[in-house]
XYZ file of C-alpha atoms in Angstrom:
284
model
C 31.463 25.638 1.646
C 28.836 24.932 -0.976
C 29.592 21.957 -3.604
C 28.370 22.224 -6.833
C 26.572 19.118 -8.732
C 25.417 19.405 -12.380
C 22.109 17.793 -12.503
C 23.161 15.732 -15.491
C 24.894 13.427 -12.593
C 21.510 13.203 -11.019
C 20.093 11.964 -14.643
C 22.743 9.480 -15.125
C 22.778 7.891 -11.302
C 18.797 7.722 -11.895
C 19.241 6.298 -14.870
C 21.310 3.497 -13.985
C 19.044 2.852 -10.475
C 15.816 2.365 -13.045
C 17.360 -0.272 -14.591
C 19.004 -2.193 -12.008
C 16.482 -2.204 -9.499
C 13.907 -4.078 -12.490
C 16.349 -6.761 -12.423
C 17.749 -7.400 -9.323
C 17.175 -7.799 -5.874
C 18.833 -6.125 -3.027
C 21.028 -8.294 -0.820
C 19.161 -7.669 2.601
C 15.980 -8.585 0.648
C 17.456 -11.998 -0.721
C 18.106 -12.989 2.960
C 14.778 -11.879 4.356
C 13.233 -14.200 1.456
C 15.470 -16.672 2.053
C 14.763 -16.498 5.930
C 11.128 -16.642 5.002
C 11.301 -19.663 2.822
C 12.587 -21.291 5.831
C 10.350 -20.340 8.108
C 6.942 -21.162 5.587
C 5.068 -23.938 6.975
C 2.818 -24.591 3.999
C 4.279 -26.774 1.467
C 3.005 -25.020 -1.682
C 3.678 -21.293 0.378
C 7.308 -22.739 0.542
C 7.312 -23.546 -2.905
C 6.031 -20.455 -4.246
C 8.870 -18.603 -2.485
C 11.520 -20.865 -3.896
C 9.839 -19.943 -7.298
C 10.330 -16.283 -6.537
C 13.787 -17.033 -5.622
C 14.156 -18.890 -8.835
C 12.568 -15.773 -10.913
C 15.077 -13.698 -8.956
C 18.061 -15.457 -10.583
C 16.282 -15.426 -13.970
C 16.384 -11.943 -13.918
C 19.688 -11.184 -12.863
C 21.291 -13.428 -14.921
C 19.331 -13.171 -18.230
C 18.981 -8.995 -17.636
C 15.385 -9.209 -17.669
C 12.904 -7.339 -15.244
C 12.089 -9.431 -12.321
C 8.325 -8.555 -12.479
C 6.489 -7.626 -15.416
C 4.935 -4.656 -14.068
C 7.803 -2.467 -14.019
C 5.777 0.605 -12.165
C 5.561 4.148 -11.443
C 8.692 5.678 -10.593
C 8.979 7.512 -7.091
C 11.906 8.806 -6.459
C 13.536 10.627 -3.270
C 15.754 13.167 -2.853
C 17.855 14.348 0.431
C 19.788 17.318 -1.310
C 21.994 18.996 1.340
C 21.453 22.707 1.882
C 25.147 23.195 0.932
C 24.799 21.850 -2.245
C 24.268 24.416 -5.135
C 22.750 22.534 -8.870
C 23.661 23.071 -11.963
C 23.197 23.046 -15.345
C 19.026 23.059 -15.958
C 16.153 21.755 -13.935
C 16.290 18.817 -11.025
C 12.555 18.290 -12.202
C 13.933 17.521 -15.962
C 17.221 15.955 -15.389
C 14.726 13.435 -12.889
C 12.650 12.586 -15.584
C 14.976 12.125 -17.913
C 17.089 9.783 -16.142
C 13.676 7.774 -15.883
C 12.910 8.120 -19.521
C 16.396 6.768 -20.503
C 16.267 3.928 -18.158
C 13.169 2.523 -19.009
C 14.020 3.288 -22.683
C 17.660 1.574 -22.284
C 16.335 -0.799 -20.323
C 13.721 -2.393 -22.385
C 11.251 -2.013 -19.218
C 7.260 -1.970 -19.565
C 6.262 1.962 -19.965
C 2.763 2.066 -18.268
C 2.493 5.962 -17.192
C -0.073 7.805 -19.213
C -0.800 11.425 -18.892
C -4.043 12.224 -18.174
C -6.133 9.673 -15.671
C -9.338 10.343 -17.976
C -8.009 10.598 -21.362
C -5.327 8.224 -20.354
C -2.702 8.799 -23.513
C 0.445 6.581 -22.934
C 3.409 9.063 -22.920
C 5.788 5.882 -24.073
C 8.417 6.436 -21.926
C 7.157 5.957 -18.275
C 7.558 9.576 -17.133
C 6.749 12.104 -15.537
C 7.902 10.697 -12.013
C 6.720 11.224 -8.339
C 9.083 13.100 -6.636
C 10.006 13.748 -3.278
C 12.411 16.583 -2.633
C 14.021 17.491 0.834
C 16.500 19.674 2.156
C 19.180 18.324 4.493
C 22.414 19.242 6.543
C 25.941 18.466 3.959
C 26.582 18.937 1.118
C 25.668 15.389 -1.039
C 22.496 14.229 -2.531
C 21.211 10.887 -1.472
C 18.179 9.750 -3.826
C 16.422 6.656 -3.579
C 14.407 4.902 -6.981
C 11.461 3.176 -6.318
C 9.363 1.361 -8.989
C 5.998 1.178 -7.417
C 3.660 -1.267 -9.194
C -0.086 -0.404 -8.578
C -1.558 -3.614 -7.634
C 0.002 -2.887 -4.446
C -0.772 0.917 -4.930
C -4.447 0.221 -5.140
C -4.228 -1.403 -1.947
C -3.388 1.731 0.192
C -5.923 2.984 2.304
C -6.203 5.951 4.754
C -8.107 5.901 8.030
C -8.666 9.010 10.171
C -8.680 7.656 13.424
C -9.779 9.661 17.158
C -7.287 9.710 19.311
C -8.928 7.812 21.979
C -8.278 4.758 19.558
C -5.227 5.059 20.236
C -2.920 2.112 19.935
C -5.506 -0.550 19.667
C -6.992 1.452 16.618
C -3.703 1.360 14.615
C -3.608 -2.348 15.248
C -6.778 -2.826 14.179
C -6.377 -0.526 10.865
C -3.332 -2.495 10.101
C -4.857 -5.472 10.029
C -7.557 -4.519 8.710
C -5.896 -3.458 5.406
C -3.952 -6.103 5.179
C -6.497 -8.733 5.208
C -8.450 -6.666 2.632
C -5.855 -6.373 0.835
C -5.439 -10.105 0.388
C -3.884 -11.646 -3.141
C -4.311 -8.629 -4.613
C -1.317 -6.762 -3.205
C 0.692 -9.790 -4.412
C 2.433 -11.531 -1.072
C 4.485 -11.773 0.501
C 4.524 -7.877 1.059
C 5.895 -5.197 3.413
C 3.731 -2.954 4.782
C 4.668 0.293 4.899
C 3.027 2.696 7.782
C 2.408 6.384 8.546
C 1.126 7.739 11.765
C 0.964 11.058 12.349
C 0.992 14.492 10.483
C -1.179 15.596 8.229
C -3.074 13.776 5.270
C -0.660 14.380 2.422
C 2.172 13.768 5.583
C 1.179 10.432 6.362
C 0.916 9.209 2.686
C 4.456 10.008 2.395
C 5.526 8.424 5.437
C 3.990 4.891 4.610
C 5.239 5.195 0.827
C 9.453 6.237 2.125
C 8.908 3.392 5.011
C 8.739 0.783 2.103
C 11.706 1.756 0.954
C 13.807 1.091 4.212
C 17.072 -1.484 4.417
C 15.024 -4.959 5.544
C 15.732 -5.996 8.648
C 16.139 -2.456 10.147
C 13.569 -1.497 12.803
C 12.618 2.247 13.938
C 15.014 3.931 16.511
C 11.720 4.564 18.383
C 11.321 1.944 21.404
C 7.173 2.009 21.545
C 7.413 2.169 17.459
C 9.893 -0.848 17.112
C 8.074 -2.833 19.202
C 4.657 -2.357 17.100
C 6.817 -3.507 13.595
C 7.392 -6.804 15.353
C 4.062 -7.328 17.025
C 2.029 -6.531 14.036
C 4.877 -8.539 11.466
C 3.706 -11.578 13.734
C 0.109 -10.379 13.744
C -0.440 -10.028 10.278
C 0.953 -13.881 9.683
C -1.132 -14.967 11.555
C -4.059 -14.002 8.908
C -3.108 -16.794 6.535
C -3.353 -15.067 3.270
C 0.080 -17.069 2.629
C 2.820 -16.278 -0.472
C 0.512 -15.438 -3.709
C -2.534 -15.541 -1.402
C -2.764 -19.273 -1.502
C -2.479 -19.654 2.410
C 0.504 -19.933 4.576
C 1.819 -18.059 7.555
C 4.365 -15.893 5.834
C 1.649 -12.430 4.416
C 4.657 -9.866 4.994
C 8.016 -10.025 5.396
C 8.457 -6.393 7.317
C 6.020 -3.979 8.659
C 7.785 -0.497 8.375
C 6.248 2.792 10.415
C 7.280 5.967 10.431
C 5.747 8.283 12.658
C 5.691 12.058 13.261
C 3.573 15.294 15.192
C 0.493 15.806 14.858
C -2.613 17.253 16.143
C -5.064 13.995 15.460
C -4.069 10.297 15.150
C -3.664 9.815 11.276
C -3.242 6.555 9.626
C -1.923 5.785 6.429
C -1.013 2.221 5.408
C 0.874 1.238 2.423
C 1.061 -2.278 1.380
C 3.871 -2.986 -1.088
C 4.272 -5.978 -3.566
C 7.546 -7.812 -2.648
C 8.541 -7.643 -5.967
C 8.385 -3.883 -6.439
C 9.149 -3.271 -2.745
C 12.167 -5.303 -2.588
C 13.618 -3.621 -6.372
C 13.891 -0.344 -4.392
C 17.992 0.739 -3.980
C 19.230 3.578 -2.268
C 22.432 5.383 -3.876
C 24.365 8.148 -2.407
C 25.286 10.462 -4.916
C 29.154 11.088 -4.198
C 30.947 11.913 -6.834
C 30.572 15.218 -8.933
């Protein structure tokens, strides 16, 4: 039986997500911070974290965005093949639940729309989106403001497949450590292996946006989050960059076919990484 949603839900749900994932943190992500606090064995690393939990409350409690750089917004969409929409354009009724909640939100409006002439269109849109079709009949979207001191960070490798495991390892790190302050740690790293080129971009970019904590269903894959979590701490690059042995708080992969062994990596700035909430669009 096919379900009808008017797209103006869509706008308002997206809407509301922009604005509350600016100024406050997701549950699982307060207790991985927390956790990580803990677990910091450099004095001024533990301290920084404490000030990020600190910030965290600011936000929340004076409705102000946690970070400054309020991002890009990427947004993605499960819509289920039995759901018909209606009443205009899922590409407009997107944007414009962006433009309203960074308008009504007071949040920084950064997107311009040209890279060359670069012309700020004053009210952070158009989006990045990510559309998919799926079994039901709901839509399932996920908001995430994507700074781009992290974004800059990215980097691809195209790696043989007699690399093999060792060579992901390596590229990981490898990132990472280039990476250094600049991607603003603690971070998760988000990581695509497989596909094709545009594939494995989107892979990394969706892992960042998984519930912290949760591991791939994938034995081999699983295994690799927690070896290269505890690999990557070991570089020292610390909270902020100032030394310390917690760099990331998750490494996320996502893998899929393909006919070469393609690499993406996406390190994420906790602060943009950890605003990211998932919403499942329910009610009509």
């Amino acid at each position: 039986m096919v379900r009808e949603v008017d797209v103006s839900e869509i706008t308002k749900n997206i809407r509301e997500m922009c604005i509350s994932v600016n100024y406050e943190l997701s549950d699982d992500m307060k207790k991985v911070l927390s956790s990580a606090k803990q677990s910091e064995k450099s004095p001024l690393g533990s301290q920084i974290l404490g000030q990020l939990q600190k910030n965290l409350d600011i936000a929340k409690n004076d409705r102000i965005p946690i970070c400054q750089d309020t991002g890009m917004a990427v947004i993605f969409l499960d819509i289920g093949q039995d759901v018909h929409l209606t009443g205009g354009s899922l590409e407009d009724a997107v944007n414009q639940g962006v433009r309203e909640g960074y308008t009504d939100g007071f949040l920084r409006k950064s997107v311009v729309s040209d890279p060359i002439i670069r012309k700020n269109t004053n009210d952070n849109t158009p989006a990045i989106i990510h559309e998919r079709i799926v079994p039901g009949d709901k839509v399932r979207i996920k908001v995430a403001p994507k700074g781009f001191g992290s974004e800059n960070m990215s980097q691809i490798f195209m790696l043989k497949p007699a690399q093999g495991i060792d060579g992901v390892k390596e590229a990981i790190l490898k990132a990472v450590n280039d990476a250094g302050p600049n991607a603003c740690p603690p971070m998760v790293v988000g990581v695509g292996i497989g596909g094709n080129f545009e594939k494995c971009a989107e892979m990394a970019k969706e892992a960042l946006t998984r519930e912290a904590g949760v591991h791939s269903d994938i034995a081999w894959v699983s295994d690799l989050e927690k070896e290269m979590l505890s690999e990557v701490n070991k570089l020292g690059i610390g909270p902020a960059g100032l030394g310390g042995t917690v760099t990331a708080l998750a490494v996320n992969i996502n893998t899929y076919a393909t006919l070469m062994l393609l690499l993406v990596l996406a390190p994420m700035l906790l602060l943009v990484l950890t605003l990211m909430l998932v919403l499942a669009l329910e009610k009509v």
